[in-house]
Amino acid sequence: MEIGETSGSIMQRDPNCTLCPLHKTADFVCLLGAGPRRPQAMLIGEAPGQREDAEGRAFVGRAGQLLDRMLGEVGLSRDDLYITNVVHCRPPNNRSPTRREISACMKWLNYEVSMIKPKIIALLGNVALKAMLGLKGIKKLRGRPIERDGVTYLPMYHPSYILRGDNKDLPTGIADLRTLKDIIEYGGVPEERDLRPTLVDTWPKVEQMLAALTGSVSVDIETTTLYPWAKDARVVMFGFGTRAGEFDVPAFHKDSPWTDKDISRIVELATDKLEDTINVYHNGKYDCLWMKVHYGVNWRNDFDTLLAHYLIDENSLHGLEFLARLYFGAPNWDIPLEEKQGNAPLPKLAKYHAHDLFYTRKLFFELSHELKDKQIKRVFRHILMPAANLFVHMEHRGCYIDATRMDEAERWLRSELTKAELALNKWGKINWGSPKQVGKLLYNDLSIKCPQTTRKGAPSTSESALNQIDHPAVADLIRYRGHRQQLSFFVEGWRPYIVNSRIHPSFKLHGTVTGRPSCEHPNFQQVPRDTRIRSQITAPTGWTLVEADLSQIELRLAAELSRVPSMMEAFRTGLDIHWKTALGELERYAGQRELVLATARAAQGSKTSYAEGIEILRKMGPDAAIDIDPAWKEIRKRAKAVSFGYLYGMWHKKFRIYARDNYGIVISDEEARKSREAFFDLYPLTTWHHSCQRIAADYGYVRTMTGRKRRLPHAQDGHDSPERAEAWRQAINSPIQGTASDLNLMVLLELASAYPRTVVKPIITVHDAILAEVRDDYVERVATRLLEIMRSPVMLKIFDIHFAVPICGEVKLGPWGSGVSLERWRRENAGNQK
DNA sequence: TGCTGATGCGCG
DNA sequence: AAAGCGCGCATCAGCA
């Protein structure tokens, strides 16, 4: 070993190192870093380059020069820094070091770190990030300090990366070096200057905390699990961010001084104070739900920073840490999941928790200022925040599951599945759930011609492809898939979620870019319409499940927004648009001949021609036709899909495919084009389409009728592109989808405010429908009221919306998917109402 | 062994 | 060059 051969180094290097193969190709073996023994910070790069290798000095090539320039820019000097690399020999051909080389050379990096003992380390590039912290994703992690074992790490781009990118990331690199300088000057993460955490572990401190609960207060909790009904679900810590600092109350933690009784008392005292404060949460639905489940308290959420940011930019992420960095350049204060769940010492947990509280409160001031758009603020105040609070009760109630129906559904699905599988196994014993194996069997072993490939070029086994194949296995395969999916989604998939006969799904009010809520764990918005599946969800004894849905709401809104006279007229006279479209399509191709003739005959009592039959069907409407033959239901459903397709910008080529897959009708391009033209002749929507596109292109966004924005930056692209075409189609769809969803939420809110929570319990929203459990003695009143609400939602006044097209809805009473109309329910339950 | 992307399919 | 929109999730296969 030699001492100090490297210029400026105080290290003992090993020029004969053979820990990895790089020693064979490098000129200068074991090129350690350079700098003072007690530097302000340590910088770690990737590996020596050509010039470094030749001169035996770290960071002297082009990257080194750029680094010097950047350091100069922010007022840092190389003389105060120790600069080294993860790998200490030059890899040949300018390649990156391999994992093996990196792990072999860690010995030398660890040696350098142990000698220098830096408190601050800058990680230049992904290799250093991975080597020191085991993390990857420099683009995501750069610029934010990460503290570990008392050392502050700052990931940033490697200067070579900046050079490769033509210096377009130079400003970012310089900004990150400024952060480094801040950290050096402060001796740690600067933002923490503002943090004033108090671990509330004595009664005097409780008093101090309660006294601080005035004005705007941020609220946050830490928990052992994400699911409040899990077996080992506990609140680890709860607390409040105030003007006087952050107060962290340890609850379920091995070092907590509090008994369960103490905690209940503290929660009770805090609950009183929170009545009179402005309560700020980040995704408060989560915290409020937990507090309700575990302590039985109803904490009110006045301002949700996640939902506020969702309205400010629906395309972005909305996580607390992400926003704190975006708005304040905050450090990464995250700790490992395991520690958050209660396995960190209390002071460490309190510090983490204090960050959450501090930045939630800080974001409140920032975002309430940024919600300056009056219309958006109105959506926030009158829809999102009330809905966020209502959803707590909705999720808390959960959906009642009928165990008997679930068992029946399972038995039926399993027997169907067995039958289908038995039939399939004639063709080969494979895993029929694997698209790859199915593809191989069909297209290789059975030598069927593959009708289409997937996006990635693999032979497709999708339903669309299968429908083009003439083979007896196809029908069985489609059945097999359907039953298999239903079994694993809606029976097996649900079972683990059941708690006391109920499933508590989680809704995200920020789940979509259009304003619709989404639903997960499980997703109750994708339950098949099959009665066997749907009616698993019902209401317990003493309660009735009520479903209210807004009839054809998207189409009504399209009529309203486009002002197309024929569409508006259709809704004024109560005509069914999808029915009209369905019959138009059939007539064009003289399709479903026997069904048309048979249905018309049944209705008429005498034989008719095909054309007369179509006319009779047109007059009788879908409901009467479905009564005669249920096959009409499917036909109308398919026409509906086509109408929506055209409405939202589908082109004739896709219709061709649609007709082939769904009607089994092979039509020419020309015929498809004519079909589309016929639709637009009937409903001239083109002008409206263009105006939506124009607005998006001019402003870069479109709005719902409630004022919610859908930002479409690509709509402003100067040239025609797939992205712009997509944005333009979204410009047509979003105002409708978003308005429909807001309307649905408004109906839900109005229902909830019309009756006490002891009488009406909303449980699910499905885009244009709501489901609620209603106490038996209130069913008739609530159902009637719901119909009134849907005809004229009181909340339309708040948004100053006036409809020319009538809106209405229908209610169904009874298990989901098999409920009956109010009239029928009245007949069957006469005299049960108070 | 756990993660990611592709595929496929349920709903509105 | 390509042309309905919006979701969640189970499964498989490839990869580390």
CSV table of C-alpha atoms in Angstrom, one decimal, chain A residues 552 554-575 577-578 580 643-644 647 679 682-685 688 736 805-806:
chain,number,residue,atom,x,y,z
A,552,GLN,CA,-79.1,8.5,-19.8
A,554,GLU,CA,-74.4,11.6,-20.4
A,555,LEU,CA,-76.5,11.7,-23.5
A,556,ARG,CA,-78.8,14.3,-22.0
A,557,LEU,CA,-75.8,16.4,-21.2
A,558,ALA,CA,-74.5,16.0,-24.8
A,559,ALA,CA,-77.9,17.3,-26.0
A,560,GLU,CA,-77.7,20.1,-23.5
A,561,LEU,CA,-74.2,21.2,-24.4
A,562,SER,CA,-74.4,20.6,-28.1
A,563,ARG,CA,-77.9,22.0,-28.5
A,564,VAL,CA,-78.6,19.6,-31.3
A,565,PRO,CA,-82.3,20.0,-31.8
A,566,SER,CA,-83.1,16.3,-32.7
A,567,MET,CA,-81.3,15.2,-29.5
A,568,MET,CA,-83.1,17.7,-27.3
A,569,GLU,CA,-86.3,16.8,-28.9
A,570,ALA,CA,-85.7,13.1,-28.3
A,571,PHE,CA,-85.4,13.8,-24.5
A,572,ARG,CA,-88.4,16.1,-24.4
A,573,THR,CA,-90.6,13.5,-26.0
A,574,GLY,CA,-89.2,10.7,-24.0
A,575,LEU,CA,-87.7,8.8,-27.0
A,577,ILE,CA,-82.0,7.2,-28.5
A,578,HIS,CA,-80.3,3.9,-28.3
A,580,LYS,CA,-83.6,4.3,-32.4
A,643,SER,CA,-73.9,5.8,-30.0
A,644,PHE,CA,-71.4,6.6,-27.3
A,647,LEU,CA,-70.6,10.8,-29.6
A,679,PHE,CA,-75.7,8.8,-37.2
A,682,LEU,CA,-79.6,12.1,-37.3
A,683,TYR,CA,-77.6,14.0,-34.7
A,684,PRO,CA,-75.4,16.7,-36.2
A,685,LEU,CA,-72.8,16.9,-33.4
A,688,TRP,CA,-70.2,21.0,-31.2
A,736,ILE,CA,-69.8,15.5,-20.1
A,805,VAL,CA,-83.2,19.3,-21.5
A,806,PRO,CA,-85.2,17.6,-18.8
